[in-house]
Amino acid sequence: MNAYVAILIALLALVIAFINIYNSLIAKRNQVKNIRASIDAALKNRYDLIPNLVSSVSRYAEHENELLTKVTELRSKAMNANESENLKINNELSSTLGGIKILSEAYPELKANENFIELQKSLNEIEAQLSAVRRAYNSAVMIYNNALEMFPSNIVASWFKFSPKEFFQAPQNEQNTPDVKDLFKRD
């Protein structure tokens, strides 16, 4: 009788451990989704700001229409992209928005324009928020992906086909300081 009780207790402990591991994996996956939604909210703010920024800059930099057109096109693409494409397109959009910041250096009257200054402040705030939420996202992805690979949760994860998430990575061109001369190069 005692052997049966011991086996029953051992099985019950395994079931409880299995349930805890499964629930932990679900919580980690949902944390990644939650933070991804925060990125989407910050990107929506950025997308809403871009038309105003482009309009403000375009009055001063008519001949830099190519840059402004690219920002507008990337905004449209990013708004309609799936999750994996969205990260890549928004990396390119971040780089291109950096070009608008550099463009303002070339036009002193633009730098002095109150609307542009306010838009620039808003853009800087949104970019700071995006940076913070991307760090949180990468942290959540690391925790989730580690759980998928570590024993014993990797067993439960493989049974239920949990899949790893992709980290956000800044493109190489964002890791370098932009040069104003590069903005005005013509092919």
Coordinates of C-alpha atoms in Angstrom, one line a residue:
M1 CA 0.0 0.0 0.0
N2 CA 2.8 2.5 0.9
A3 CA 4.4 1.8 -2.5
Y4 CA 1.2 2.7 -4.3
V5 CA 0.9 6.0 -2.3
A6 CA 4.5 6.8 -3.1
I7 CA 4.0 6.2 -6.8
L8 CA 0.8 8.2 -6.7
I9 CA 2.5 11.1 -5.0
A10 CA 5.4 10.9 -7.5
L11 CA 3.0 11.0 -10.5
L12 CA 1.0 13.8 -8.9
A13 CA 4.3 15.8 -8.5
L14 CA 5.2 15.2 -12.1
V15 CA 1.8 16.3 -13.3
I16 CA 2.0 19.5 -11.2
A17 CA 5.5 20.1 -12.5
F18 CA 4.3 19.6 -16.0
I19 CA 1.4 22.0 -15.5
N20 CA 3.7 24.6 -13.9
I21 CA 6.2 24.4 -16.8
Y22 CA 3.5 24.6 -19.4
N23 CA 1.9 27.6 -17.7
S24 CA 5.3 29.3 -17.4
L25 CA 5.9 28.9 -21.1
I26 CA 2.5 30.4 -21.9
A27 CA 3.2 33.3 -19.6
K28 CA 6.6 34.0 -21.2
R29 CA 5.1 33.7 -24.7
N30 CA 2.3 36.1 -23.7
Q31 CA 4.9 38.6 -22.3
V32 CA 6.6 38.6 -25.6
K33 CA 3.3 39.3 -27.4
N34 CA 2.4 42.0 -24.9
I35 CA 5.7 43.8 -25.4
R36 CA 5.4 43.3 -29.2
A37 CA 2.0 45.1 -28.9
S38 CA 3.8 48.0 -27.1
I39 CA 6.2 48.2 -30.0
D40 CA 3.2 48.4 -32.3
A41 CA 1.6 51.1 -30.3
A42 CA 4.8 53.2 -30.3
L43 CA 5.2 52.6 -34.1
K44 CA 1.6 53.7 -34.6
N45 CA 2.5 57.0 -32.9
R46 CA 5.5 57.3 -35.1
Y47 CA 3.4 56.6 -38.2
D48 CA 0.9 59.3 -37.2
L49 CA 3.7 61.8 -36.7
I50 CA 5.5 61.1 -40.0
P51 CA 3.0 62.8 -42.4
N52 CA 3.3 66.0 -40.3
L53 CA 7.1 65.8 -40.2
V54 CA 7.3 65.2 -43.9
S55 CA 4.9 68.1 -44.7
S56 CA 6.9 70.4 -42.4
V57 CA 10.3 69.5 -43.9
S58 CA 9.1 69.3 -47.5
R59 CA 8.3 73.0 -47.5
Y60 CA 12.0 73.8 -46.8
A61 CA 13.6 71.0 -48.8
E62 CA 11.7 70.6 -52.1
H63 CA 14.8 69.2 -53.8
E64 CA 15.2 66.5 -51.2
N65 CA 11.9 65.0 -52.3
E66 CA 13.5 61.5 -52.7
L67 CA 14.1 61.2 -49.0
L68 CA 10.7 62.4 -48.1
T69 CA 9.0 60.0 -50.6
K70 CA 11.0 57.1 -49.2
V71 CA 9.9 57.9 -45.6
T72 CA 6.3 58.0 -46.8
E73 CA 6.6 54.8 -48.7
L74 CA 8.3 53.0 -45.8
R75 CA 5.5 54.2 -43.4
S76 CA 2.9 52.7 -45.7
K77 CA 4.8 49.4 -46.1
A78 CA 5.4 49.1 -42.3
M79 CA 1.7 49.7 -41.5
N80 CA 0.7 46.8 -43.7
A81 CA 3.6 44.4 -43.0
N82 CA 3.4 41.1 -41.1
E83 CA 5.4 40.8 -37.8
S84 CA 8.7 39.6 -39.2
E85 CA 8.7 42.1 -42.1
N86 CA 7.6 44.9 -39.8
L87 CA 10.8 44.7 -37.8
K88 CA 12.9 44.9 -40.9
I89 CA 10.9 47.7 -42.5
N90 CA 10.9 49.8 -39.3
N91 CA 14.7 49.4 -39.1
E92 CA 14.9 51.0 -42.5
L93 CA 12.4 53.6 -41.5
S94 CA 14.5 54.5 -38.5
S95 CA 17.5 55.0 -40.7
T96 CA 15.6 57.2 -43.1
L97 CA 14.1 59.3 -40.3
G98 CA 17.7 59.9 -39.2
G99 CA 18.2 61.5 -42.7
I100 CA 15.5 64.0 -41.9
K101 CA 17.2 64.9 -38.7
I102 CA 20.4 65.5 -40.7
L103 CA 18.5 67.4 -43.3
S104 CA 17.4 69.9 -40.7
E105 CA 21.0 70.7 -40.0
A106 CA 21.4 71.9 -43.7
Y107 CA 18.4 74.2 -43.4
P108 CA 18.8 76.7 -40.5
E109 CA 15.3 78.2 -41.1
L110 CA 13.9 74.7 -40.7
K111 CA 15.7 74.2 -37.4
A112 CA 14.2 77.5 -36.2
N113 CA 10.6 76.6 -37.3
E114 CA 8.4 76.0 -34.2
N115 CA 6.3 73.3 -35.8
F116 CA 9.4 71.4 -36.9
I117 CA 11.0 71.7 -33.4
E118 CA 7.8 70.3 -31.8
L119 CA 7.6 67.5 -34.3
Q120 CA 11.3 66.8 -33.8
K121 CA 10.7 66.7 -30.0
S122 CA 7.8 64.3 -30.5
L123 CA 9.8 62.1 -32.8
N124 CA 12.7 62.0 -30.3
E125 CA 10.3 61.0 -27.6
I126 CA 8.7 58.3 -29.7
E127 CA 12.2 57.0 -30.7
A128 CA 13.2 56.9 -27.1
Q129 CA 10.1 55.0 -26.2
L130 CA 10.7 52.6 -29.1
S131 CA 14.2 52.0 -27.9
A132 CA 13.1 51.2 -24.4
V133 CA 10.3 48.9 -25.5
R134 CA 12.7 47.1 -28.0
R135 CA 15.1 46.4 -25.1
A136 CA 12.2 45.1 -23.1
Y137 CA 11.1 43.0 -26.1
N138 CA 14.6 41.5 -26.5
S139 CA 14.7 40.7 -22.8
A140 CA 11.3 38.9 -22.9
V141 CA 12.4 37.1 -26.1
M142 CA 15.6 35.9 -24.4
I143 CA 13.7 34.6 -21.4
Y144 CA 11.2 32.9 -23.6
N145 CA 13.7 31.4 -26.0
N146 CA 15.9 30.2 -23.0
A147 CA 12.9 28.4 -21.6
L148 CA 12.3 26.7 -24.9
E149 CA 15.9 25.4 -24.9
M150 CA 16.5 24.6 -21.2
F151 CA 15.7 21.3 -19.6
P152 CA 13.0 20.3 -18.6
S153 CA 10.9 23.0 -20.2
N154 CA 12.3 22.2 -23.6
I155 CA 10.5 18.8 -23.4
V156 CA 7.1 20.5 -22.7
A157 CA 7.9 23.1 -25.4
S158 CA 8.6 20.6 -28.0
W159 CA 5.5 18.6 -27.2
F160 CA 3.3 21.6 -27.6
K161 CA 5.3 23.0 -30.6
F162 CA 6.3 26.3 -29.0
S163 CA 8.5 28.2 -31.4
P164 CA 11.3 30.6 -30.7
K165 CA 10.8 34.3 -31.3
E166 CA 13.1 36.6 -33.3
F167 CA 15.1 39.3 -31.6
F168 CA 15.0 42.9 -32.7
Q169 CA 18.3 43.9 -34.2
A170 CA 19.3 47.4 -35.3
P171 CA 20.6 47.5 -38.8
Q172 CA 24.3 48.1 -39.3
N173 CA 23.8 51.6 -40.7
E174 CA 22.0 52.7 -37.5
Q175 CA 25.1 51.6 -35.5
N176 CA 27.2 54.2 -37.3
T177 CA 27.1 58.0 -36.9
P178 CA 25.4 59.4 -40.0
D179 CA 27.3 61.9 -42.1
V180 CA 25.5 65.0 -43.6
K181 CA 27.5 64.6 -46.8
D182 CA 26.0 61.2 -47.4
L183 CA 22.5 62.7 -47.3
F184 CA 23.2 65.0 -50.2
K185 CA 25.1 62.5 -52.5
R186 CA 23.5 62.0 -55.8
D187 CA 23.8 58.8 -57.8

